[in-house]
Coordinates of C-alpha atoms in Angstrom, one line a residue:
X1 CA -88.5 -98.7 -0.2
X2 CA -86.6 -102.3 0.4
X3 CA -87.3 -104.3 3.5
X4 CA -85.3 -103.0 6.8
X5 CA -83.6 -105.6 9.2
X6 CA -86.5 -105.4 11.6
X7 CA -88.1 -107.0 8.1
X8 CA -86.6 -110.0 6.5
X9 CA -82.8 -110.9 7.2
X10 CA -82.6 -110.4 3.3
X11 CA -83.1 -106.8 4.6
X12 CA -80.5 -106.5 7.1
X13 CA -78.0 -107.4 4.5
X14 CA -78.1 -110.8 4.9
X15 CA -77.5 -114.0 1.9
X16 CA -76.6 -113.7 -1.6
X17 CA -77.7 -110.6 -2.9
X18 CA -76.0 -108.3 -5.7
X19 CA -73.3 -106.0 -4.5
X20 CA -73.9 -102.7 -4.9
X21 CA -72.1 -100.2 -7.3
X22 CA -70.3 -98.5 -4.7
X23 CA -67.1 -99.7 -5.4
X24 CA -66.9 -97.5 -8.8
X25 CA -66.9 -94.4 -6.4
X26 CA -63.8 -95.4 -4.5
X27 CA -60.3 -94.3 -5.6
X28 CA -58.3 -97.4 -7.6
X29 CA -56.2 -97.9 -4.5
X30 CA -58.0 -97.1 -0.9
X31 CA -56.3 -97.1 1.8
X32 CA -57.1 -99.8 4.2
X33 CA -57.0 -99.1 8.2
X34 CA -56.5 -101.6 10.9
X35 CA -56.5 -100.7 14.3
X36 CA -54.6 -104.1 15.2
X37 CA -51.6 -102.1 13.1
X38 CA -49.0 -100.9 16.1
X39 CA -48.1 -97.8 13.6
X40 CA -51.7 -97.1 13.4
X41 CA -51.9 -97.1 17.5
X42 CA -49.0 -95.1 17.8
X43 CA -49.8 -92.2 15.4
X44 CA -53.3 -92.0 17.1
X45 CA -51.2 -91.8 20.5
X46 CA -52.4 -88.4 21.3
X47 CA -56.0 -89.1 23.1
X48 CA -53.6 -91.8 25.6
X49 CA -51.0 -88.9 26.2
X50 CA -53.9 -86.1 26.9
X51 CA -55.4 -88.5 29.4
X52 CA -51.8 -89.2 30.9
X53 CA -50.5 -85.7 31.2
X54 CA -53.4 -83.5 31.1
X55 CA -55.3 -82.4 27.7
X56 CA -54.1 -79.7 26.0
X57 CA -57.4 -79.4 23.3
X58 CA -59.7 -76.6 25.5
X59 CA -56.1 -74.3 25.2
X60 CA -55.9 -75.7 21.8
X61 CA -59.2 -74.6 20.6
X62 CA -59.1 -71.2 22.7
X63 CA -56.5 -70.1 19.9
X64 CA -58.1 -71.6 16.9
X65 CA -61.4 -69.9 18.1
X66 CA -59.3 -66.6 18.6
X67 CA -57.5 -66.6 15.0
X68 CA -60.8 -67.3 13.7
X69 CA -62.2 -64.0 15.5
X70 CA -59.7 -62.5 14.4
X71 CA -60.3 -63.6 10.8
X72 CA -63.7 -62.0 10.9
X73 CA -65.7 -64.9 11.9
X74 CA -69.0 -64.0 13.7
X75 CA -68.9 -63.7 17.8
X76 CA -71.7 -65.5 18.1
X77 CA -70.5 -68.0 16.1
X78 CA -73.9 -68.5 14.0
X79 CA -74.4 -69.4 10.7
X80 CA -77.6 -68.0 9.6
X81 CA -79.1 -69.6 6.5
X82 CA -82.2 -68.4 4.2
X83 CA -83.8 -72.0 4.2
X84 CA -88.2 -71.8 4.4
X85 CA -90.0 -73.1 7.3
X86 CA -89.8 -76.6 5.2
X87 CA -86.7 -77.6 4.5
X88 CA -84.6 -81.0 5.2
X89 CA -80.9 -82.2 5.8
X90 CA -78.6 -84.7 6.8
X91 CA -76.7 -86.3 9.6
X92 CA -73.9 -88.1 9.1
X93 CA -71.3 -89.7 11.9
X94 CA -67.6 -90.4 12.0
X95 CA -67.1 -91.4 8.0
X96 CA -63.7 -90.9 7.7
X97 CA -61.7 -94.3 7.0
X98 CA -62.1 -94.0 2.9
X99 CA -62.7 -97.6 2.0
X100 CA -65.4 -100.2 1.7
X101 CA -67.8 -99.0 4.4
X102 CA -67.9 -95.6 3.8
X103 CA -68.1 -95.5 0.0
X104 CA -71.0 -98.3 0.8
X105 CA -73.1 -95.5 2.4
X106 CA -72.8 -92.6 -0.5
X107 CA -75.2 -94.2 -3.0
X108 CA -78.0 -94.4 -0.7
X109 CA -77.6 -90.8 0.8
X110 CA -77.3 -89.5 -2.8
X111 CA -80.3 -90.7 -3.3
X112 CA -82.2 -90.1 0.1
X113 CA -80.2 -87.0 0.4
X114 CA -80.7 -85.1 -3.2
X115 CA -83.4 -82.8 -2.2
X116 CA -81.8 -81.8 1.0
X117 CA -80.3 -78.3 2.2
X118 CA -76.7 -79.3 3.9
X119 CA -75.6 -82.2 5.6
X120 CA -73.9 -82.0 9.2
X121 CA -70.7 -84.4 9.9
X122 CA -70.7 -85.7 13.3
X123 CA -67.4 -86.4 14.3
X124 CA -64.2 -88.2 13.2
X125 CA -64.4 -86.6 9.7
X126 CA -61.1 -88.1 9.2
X127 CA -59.2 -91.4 10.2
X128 CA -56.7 -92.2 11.7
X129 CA -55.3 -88.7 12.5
X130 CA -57.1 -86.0 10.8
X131 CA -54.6 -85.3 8.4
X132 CA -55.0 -82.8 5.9
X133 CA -53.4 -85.2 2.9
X134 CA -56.5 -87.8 3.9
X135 CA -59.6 -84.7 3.0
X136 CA -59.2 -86.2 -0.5
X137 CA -60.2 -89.7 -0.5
X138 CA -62.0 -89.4 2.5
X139 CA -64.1 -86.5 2.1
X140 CA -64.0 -84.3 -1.0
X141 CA -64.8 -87.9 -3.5
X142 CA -67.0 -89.5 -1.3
X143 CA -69.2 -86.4 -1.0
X144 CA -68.6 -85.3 -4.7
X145 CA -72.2 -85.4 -6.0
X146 CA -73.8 -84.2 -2.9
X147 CA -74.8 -80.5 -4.1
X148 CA -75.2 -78.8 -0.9
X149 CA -73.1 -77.7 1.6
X150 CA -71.7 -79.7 4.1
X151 CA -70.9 -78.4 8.2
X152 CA -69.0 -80.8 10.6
X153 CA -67.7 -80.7 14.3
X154 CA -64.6 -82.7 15.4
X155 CA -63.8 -86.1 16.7
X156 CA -61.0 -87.0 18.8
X157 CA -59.2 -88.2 15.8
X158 CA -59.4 -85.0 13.9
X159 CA -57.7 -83.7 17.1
X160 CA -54.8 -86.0 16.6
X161 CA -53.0 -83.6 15.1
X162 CA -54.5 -80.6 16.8
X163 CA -57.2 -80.0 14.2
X164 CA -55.2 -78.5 11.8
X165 CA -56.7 -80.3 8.7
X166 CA -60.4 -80.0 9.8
X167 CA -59.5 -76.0 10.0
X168 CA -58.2 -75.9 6.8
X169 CA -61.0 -77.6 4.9
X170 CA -64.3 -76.2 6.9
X171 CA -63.1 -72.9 8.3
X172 CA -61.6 -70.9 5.4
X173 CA -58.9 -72.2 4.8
X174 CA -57.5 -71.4 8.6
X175 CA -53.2 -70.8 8.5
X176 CA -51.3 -73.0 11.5
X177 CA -51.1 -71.9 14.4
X178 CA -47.6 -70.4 15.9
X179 CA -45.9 -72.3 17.7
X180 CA -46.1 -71.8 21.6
X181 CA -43.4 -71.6 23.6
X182 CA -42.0 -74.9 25.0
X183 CA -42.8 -76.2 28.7
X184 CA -40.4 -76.5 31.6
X185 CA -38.5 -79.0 31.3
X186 CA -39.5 -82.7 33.8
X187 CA -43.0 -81.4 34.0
X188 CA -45.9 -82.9 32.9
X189 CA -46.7 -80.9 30.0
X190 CA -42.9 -81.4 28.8
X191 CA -43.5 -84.8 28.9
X192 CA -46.2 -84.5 26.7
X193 CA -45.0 -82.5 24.3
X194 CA -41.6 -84.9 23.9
X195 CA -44.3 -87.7 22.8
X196 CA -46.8 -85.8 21.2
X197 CA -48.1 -86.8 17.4
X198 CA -48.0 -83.7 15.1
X199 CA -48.6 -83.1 11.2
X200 CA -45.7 -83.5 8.7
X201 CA -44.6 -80.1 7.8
X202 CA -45.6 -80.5 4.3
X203 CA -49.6 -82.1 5.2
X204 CA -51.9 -80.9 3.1
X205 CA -50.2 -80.4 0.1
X206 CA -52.4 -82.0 -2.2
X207 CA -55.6 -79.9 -0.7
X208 CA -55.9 -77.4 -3.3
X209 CA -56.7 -80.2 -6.0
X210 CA -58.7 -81.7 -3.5
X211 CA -61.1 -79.1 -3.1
X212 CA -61.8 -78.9 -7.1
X213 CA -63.9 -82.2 -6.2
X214 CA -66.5 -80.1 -4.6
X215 CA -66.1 -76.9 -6.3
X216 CA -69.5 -75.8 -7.3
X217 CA -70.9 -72.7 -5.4
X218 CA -73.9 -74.5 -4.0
X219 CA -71.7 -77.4 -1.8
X220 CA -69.9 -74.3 -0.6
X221 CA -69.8 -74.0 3.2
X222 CA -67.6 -71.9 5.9
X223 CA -67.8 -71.9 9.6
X224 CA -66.6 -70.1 12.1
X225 CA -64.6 -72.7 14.2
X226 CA -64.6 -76.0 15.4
X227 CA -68.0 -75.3 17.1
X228 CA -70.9 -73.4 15.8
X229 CA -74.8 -72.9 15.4
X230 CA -76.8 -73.1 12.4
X231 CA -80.3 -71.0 12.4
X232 CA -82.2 -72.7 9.2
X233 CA -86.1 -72.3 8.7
X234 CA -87.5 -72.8 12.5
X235 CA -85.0 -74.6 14.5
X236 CA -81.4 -74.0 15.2
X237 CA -79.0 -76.6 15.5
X238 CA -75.9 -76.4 17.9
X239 CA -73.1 -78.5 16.9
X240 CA -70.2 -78.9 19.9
X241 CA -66.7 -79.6 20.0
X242 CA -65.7 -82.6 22.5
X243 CA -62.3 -82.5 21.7
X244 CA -59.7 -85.9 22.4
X245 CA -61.6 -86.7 25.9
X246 CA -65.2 -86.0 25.6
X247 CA -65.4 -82.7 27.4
X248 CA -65.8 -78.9 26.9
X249 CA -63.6 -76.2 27.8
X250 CA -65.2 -73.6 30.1
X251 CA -65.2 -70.8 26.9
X252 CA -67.3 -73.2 24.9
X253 CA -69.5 -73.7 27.7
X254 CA -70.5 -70.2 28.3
X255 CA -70.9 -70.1 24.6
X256 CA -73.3 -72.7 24.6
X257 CA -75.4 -71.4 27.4
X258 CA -75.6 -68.3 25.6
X259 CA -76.6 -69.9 22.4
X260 CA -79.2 -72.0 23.8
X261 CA -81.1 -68.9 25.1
X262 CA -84.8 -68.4 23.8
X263 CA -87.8 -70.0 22.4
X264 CA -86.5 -71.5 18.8
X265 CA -86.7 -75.4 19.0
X266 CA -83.1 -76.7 19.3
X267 CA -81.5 -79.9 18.0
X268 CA -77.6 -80.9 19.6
X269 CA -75.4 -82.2 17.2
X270 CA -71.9 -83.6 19.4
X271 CA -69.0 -85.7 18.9
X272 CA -70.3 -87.5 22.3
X273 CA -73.3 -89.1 22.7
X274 CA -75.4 -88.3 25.9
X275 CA -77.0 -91.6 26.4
X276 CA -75.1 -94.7 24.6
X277 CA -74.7 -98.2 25.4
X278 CA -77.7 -97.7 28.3
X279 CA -75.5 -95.5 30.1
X280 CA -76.0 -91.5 30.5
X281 CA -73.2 -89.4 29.5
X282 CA -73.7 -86.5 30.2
X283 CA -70.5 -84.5 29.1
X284 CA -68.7 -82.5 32.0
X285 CA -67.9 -78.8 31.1
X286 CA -64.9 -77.5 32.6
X287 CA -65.3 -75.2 35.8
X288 CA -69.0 -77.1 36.4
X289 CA -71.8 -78.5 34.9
X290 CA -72.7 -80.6 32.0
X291 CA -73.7 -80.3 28.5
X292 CA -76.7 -82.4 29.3
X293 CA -78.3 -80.0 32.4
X294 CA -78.0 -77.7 29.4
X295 CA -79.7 -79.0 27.0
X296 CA -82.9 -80.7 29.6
X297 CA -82.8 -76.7 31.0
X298 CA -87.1 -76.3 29.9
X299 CA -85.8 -72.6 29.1
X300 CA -83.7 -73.9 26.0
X301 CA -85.7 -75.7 24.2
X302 CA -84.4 -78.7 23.0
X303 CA -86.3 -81.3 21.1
X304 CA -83.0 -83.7 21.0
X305 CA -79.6 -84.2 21.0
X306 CA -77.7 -86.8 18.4
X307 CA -73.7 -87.4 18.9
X308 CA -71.3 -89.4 17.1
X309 CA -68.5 -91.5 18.0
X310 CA -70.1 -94.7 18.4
X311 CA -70.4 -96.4 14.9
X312 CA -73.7 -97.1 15.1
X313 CA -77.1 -95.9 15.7
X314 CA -79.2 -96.0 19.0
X315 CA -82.5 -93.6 19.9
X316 CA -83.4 -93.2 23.9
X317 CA -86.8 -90.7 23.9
X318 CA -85.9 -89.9 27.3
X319 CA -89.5 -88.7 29.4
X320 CA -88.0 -85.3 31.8
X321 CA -89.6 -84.8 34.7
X322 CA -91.5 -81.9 33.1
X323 CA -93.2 -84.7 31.1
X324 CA -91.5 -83.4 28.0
X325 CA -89.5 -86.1 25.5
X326 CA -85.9 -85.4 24.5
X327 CA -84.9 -87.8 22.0
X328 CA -81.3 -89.1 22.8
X329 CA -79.6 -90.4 19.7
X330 CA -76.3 -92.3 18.4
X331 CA -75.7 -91.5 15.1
X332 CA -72.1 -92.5 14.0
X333 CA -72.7 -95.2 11.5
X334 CA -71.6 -93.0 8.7
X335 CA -68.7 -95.4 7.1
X336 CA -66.3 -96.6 10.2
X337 CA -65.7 -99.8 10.9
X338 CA -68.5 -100.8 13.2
X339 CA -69.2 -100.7 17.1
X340 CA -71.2 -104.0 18.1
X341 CA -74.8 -103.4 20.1
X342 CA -75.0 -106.8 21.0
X343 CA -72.7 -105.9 24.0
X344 CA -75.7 -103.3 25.3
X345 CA -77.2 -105.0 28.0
X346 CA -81.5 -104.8 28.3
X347 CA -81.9 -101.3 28.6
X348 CA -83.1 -99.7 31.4
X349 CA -81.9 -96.3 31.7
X350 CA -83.6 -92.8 32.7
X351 CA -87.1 -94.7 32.6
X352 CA -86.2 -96.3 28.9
X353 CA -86.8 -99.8 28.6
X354 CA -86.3 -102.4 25.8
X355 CA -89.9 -101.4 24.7
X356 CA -88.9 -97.7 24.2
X357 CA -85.0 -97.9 22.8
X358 CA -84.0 -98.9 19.3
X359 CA -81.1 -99.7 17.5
X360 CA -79.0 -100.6 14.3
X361 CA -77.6 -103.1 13.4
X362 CA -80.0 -105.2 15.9
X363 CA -78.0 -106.8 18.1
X364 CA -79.0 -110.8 16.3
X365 CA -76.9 -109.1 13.4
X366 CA -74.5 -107.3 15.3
X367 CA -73.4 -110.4 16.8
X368 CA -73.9 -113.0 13.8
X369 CA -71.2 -110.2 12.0
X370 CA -68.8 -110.5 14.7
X371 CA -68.9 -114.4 14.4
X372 CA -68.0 -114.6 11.4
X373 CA -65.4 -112.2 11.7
X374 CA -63.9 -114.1 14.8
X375 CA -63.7 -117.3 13.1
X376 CA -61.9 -116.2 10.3
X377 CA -59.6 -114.3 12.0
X378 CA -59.0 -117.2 15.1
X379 CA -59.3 -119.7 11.9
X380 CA -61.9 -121.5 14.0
X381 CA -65.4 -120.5 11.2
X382 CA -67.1 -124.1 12.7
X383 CA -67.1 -123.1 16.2
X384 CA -67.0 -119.5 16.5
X385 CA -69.4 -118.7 12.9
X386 CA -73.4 -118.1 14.2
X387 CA -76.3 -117.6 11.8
X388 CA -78.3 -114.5 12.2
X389 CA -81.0 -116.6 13.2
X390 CA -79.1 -118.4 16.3
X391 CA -77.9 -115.2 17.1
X392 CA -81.0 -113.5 17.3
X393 CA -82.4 -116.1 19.4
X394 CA -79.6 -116.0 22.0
X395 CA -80.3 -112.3 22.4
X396 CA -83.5 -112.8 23.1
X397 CA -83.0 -115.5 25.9
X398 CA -80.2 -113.5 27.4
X399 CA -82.0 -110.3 27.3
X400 CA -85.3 -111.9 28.3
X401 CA -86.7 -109.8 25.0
X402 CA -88.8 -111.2 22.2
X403 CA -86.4 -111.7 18.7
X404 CA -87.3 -108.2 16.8
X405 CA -87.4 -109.9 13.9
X406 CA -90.0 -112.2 13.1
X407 CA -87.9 -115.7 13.2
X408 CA -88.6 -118.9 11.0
X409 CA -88.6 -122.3 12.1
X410 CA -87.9 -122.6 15.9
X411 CA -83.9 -122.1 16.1
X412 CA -82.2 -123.7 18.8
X413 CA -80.3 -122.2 21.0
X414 CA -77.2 -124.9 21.7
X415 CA -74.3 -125.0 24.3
X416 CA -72.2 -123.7 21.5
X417 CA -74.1 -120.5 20.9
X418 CA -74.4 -119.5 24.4
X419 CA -70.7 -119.7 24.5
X420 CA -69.9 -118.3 21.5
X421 CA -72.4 -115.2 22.9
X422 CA -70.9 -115.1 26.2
X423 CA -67.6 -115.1 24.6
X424 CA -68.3 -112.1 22.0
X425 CA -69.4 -109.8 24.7
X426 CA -73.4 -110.3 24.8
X427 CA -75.5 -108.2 26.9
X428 CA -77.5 -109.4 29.6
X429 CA -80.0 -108.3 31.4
X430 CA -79.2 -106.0 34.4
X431 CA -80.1 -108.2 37.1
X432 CA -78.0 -111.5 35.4
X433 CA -75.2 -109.2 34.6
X434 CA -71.9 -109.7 36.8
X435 CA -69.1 -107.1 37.4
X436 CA -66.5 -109.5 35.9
X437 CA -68.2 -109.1 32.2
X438 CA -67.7 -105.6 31.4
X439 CA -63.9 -105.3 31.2
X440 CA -64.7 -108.3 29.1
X441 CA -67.2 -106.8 27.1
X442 CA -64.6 -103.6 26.8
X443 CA -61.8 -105.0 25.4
X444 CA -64.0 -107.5 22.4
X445 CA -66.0 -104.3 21.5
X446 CA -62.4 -101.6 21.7
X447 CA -59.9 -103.1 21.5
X448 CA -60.4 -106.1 19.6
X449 CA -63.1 -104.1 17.0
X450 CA -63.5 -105.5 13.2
X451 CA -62.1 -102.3 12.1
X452 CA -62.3 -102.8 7.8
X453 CA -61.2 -106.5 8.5
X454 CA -63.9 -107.3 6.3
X455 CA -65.0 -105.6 2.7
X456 CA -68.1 -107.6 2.0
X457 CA -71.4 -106.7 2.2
X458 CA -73.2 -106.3 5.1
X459 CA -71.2 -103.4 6.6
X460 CA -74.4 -102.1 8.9
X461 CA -73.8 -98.3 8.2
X462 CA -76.1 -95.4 8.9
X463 CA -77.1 -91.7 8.4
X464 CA -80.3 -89.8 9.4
X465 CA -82.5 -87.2 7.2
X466 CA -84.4 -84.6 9.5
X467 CA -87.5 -83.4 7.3
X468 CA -88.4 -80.0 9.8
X469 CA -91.7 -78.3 9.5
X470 CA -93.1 -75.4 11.6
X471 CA -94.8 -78.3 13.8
X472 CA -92.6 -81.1 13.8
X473 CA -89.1 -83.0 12.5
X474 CA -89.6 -86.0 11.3
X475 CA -86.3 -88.2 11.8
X476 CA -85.3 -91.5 10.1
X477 CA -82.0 -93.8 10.2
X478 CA -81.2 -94.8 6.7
X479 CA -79.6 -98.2 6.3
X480 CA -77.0 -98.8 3.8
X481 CA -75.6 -102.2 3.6
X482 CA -73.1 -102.3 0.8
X483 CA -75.9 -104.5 -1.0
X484 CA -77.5 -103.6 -4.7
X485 CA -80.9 -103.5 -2.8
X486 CA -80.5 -101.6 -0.4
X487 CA -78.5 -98.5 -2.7
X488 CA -81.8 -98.4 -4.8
X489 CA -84.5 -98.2 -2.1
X490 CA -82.6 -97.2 1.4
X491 CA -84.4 -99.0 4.0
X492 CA -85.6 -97.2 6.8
X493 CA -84.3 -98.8 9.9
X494 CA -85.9 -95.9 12.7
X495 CA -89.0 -93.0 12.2
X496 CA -89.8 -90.8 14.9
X497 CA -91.6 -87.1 14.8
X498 CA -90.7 -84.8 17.2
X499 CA -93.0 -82.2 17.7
X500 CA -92.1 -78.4 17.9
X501 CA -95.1 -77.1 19.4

């Protein structure tokens, strides 16, 4: 096993090492997203117009969940495997874009990943708009060689066009759905449905070749909707539909109480974290309630709860007042472009501190990657460009946190870097932080995100293995950089056991 970013900065990705062989995966011509592209804003419309003019997706999904019933899929919706009381699988969050950083991550879960069960995709399987035409590049090669069968539950972008790709491809082939009838005119919904992004009528027509990529009966996998559970060996793990907004419709809410019944150990997999960024999230359920009072309920039995959506990785163990320890985790660092952490302030959340949370990239690297990327694209590299090593220690003085890493020669921290941090976004500690920062801090890390604006190693990307026993899971982050180094020997960037007993 290679050093990990919290090793050497030859671990994190940094300095001249070889390129990994990642590139010979990836189709001759991939297809490169921006999210500075107006066309690419406007096709992804549909999460703006939901918010606008109310969100059609718990409707939505009513019908898909009712075709699928219909279909023959179970009622409880449970997918009940033969795996022992020892087994292991993956996690793997919002992948989709089909270019550098995604195809950067597959030769390190091959390898990590060869002697597990399934794998579970946790949100935004595809980007920009979960069209069926994109399951090719972005999911059937990338996943090729993995010989087990992969789950998933949706993102907001496979609801761009109202999860009609992501039903195809995971839930038996699922037909479209008929057409409902149109809205009164000069209402809201009318308005909506005038601007609303929908499939070509011809999407998908290459699927059927598609699917010959993972062909073999043992990657073969069907669900029965958009949200499921999975019973395997000891534990069962509940994987939640969030839809464009982050919340869940009242049907999938009483399905989740009901699933979460009894004594089995439970893992949440969701397409919205609970705690991210040091905030709590806890995911509102329509007619009252949250997704989190669910899954802290002592009757339930959860052990944790990872979501995607984010693009990166972040672990809160989270101490409820019955003295038991959830473990809280971001997990979407599967192959999108990536979402800085040096914009989380010092965390103090729900009695976590610094000394408790962890994340990847580490915020020194996070915010040395998006200097470089701001000074090439302001063509100002002299001013704006930070080494990992003046980043790190500008973290540390604005957190009031010791560098993670263990630094060189003293590195100091210059007029220039402070502004260059203030500028990017950098976190602060709660007391120091001022109101005025966090719209800042919003539009560097949305608005203005790298996107695939750069196809050089590092790329920071991420994807856990869960090794479950009778007693305990034991769950790691795996770091893949794009690096030679770090495709032979994954480094492990996170461990934490979780007891079941």
């Amino acid at each position: 096993m290679s050093d990990s970013s919290r090793d050497t900065a030859e671990g994190a990705g940094w300095g001249a090492g070889e390129r990994g062989a990642y590139q010979q995966l990836m189709p001759p011509k991939a297809e490169k997203i921006s999210w500075l592209d107006p066309k690419m804003l406007w096709a992804a419309r549909n999460g703006v117009l939901a918010s606008w003019f109310g969100d059609p997706t718990g409707r939505t999904r009513g019908r898909w969940v009712a075709q699928r019933s219909a279909a023959g899929a179970p009622a409880g919706k449970v997918i009940r495997r033969d795996d022992p009381d020892r087994f292991s699988f993956l996690v793997i969050g919002d992948t989709g874009e089909g270019d550098d950083p995604q195809y950067a991550v597959v030769p390190g879960l091959l390898k990590t990943g060869q002697d597990t069960s399934f794998a579970v995709l946790a949100s935004d399987v595809i980007y920009p708009v979960g069209s069926a035409d994109d399951y090719a590049t972005k999911f059937f090669r990338p996943y090729r060689d993995y010989q087990a069968p992969i789950y998933a539950i949706p993102g907001n972008h496979d609801w761009y066009e109202d999860l009609g790709g992501f039903m195809r491809v995971f839930c038996d082939d699922a037909p479209p759905l008929p057409p409902e009838p149109r809205p009164r005119p000069l209402t809201r919904a009318w308005l909506r449905s005038l601007l609303w992004h929908r499939p070509r009528p011809d999407d998908g027509r290459g699927l059927a070749e598609a699917r010959t990529l993972r062909s073999a009966p043992a990657q073969q996998a069907v669900q029965p909707g958009p949200y499921w559970a999975i019973d395997a060996g000891p534990v069962r793990i509940v994987g939640i539909d969030t839809g464009l907004l982050g919340t869940v419709d009242a049907e999938q809410g009483a399905w989740l109480r009901e699933v979460s019944q009894g004594p089995r150990p439970k893992i949440l997999v969701t397409g919205s974290p609970l705690y991210v960024d040091g905030r709590h999230e806890p995911c509102a359920i329509e007619g009252g309630g949250t997704v989190d009072g669910i899954v802290r309920d002592p009757a339930h039995h959860y052990v944790a709860a990872i979501g995607g959506d984010i693009h990166n990785y972040q672990r809160y163990p989270v101490r409820l007042d019955d003295g038991r320890i959830l473990q809280y985790v971001v997990a979407g660092g599967g192959g999108a472009f990536m979402h800085a952490t040096h914009t989380i302030p010092r965390v103090d959340v729900a009695n976590v501190t610094e000394r408790d949370f962890r994340c990847y990239p580490l915020r020194g690297d996070s915010l040395a990657f998006y200097s470089r990327l701001y000074g090439r694209r302001l063509r100002m590299p002299r001013f704006f460009t930070l080494t990992e090593a003046e980043a790190s220690a500008v973290i540390a003085e604005r957190l009031g946190i010791p560098p993670t890493r263990v630094p060189g020669a003293a590195t100091r921290v210059t007029r220039r870097v402070r502004l260059v941090a203030g500028l990017l976004g950098t976190g602060r500690r709660p007391d120091r932080a001022k109101r005025f920062r966090l719209p800042v801090r919003k539009i560097y890390t949305s608005l203005f995100s790298p996107s695939s604006a750069t196809y050089s190693p590092p790329f920071f990307k991420c994807f856990l293995r869960l090794d479950v026993s009778p007693e305990a899971i034991r769950l790691r982050c795996f770091a893949a950089t794009g690096n030679r180094a770090q495709e032979l020997a994954p480094p492990v960037e996170d461990e934490v056991t979780i007891p079941l007993r």
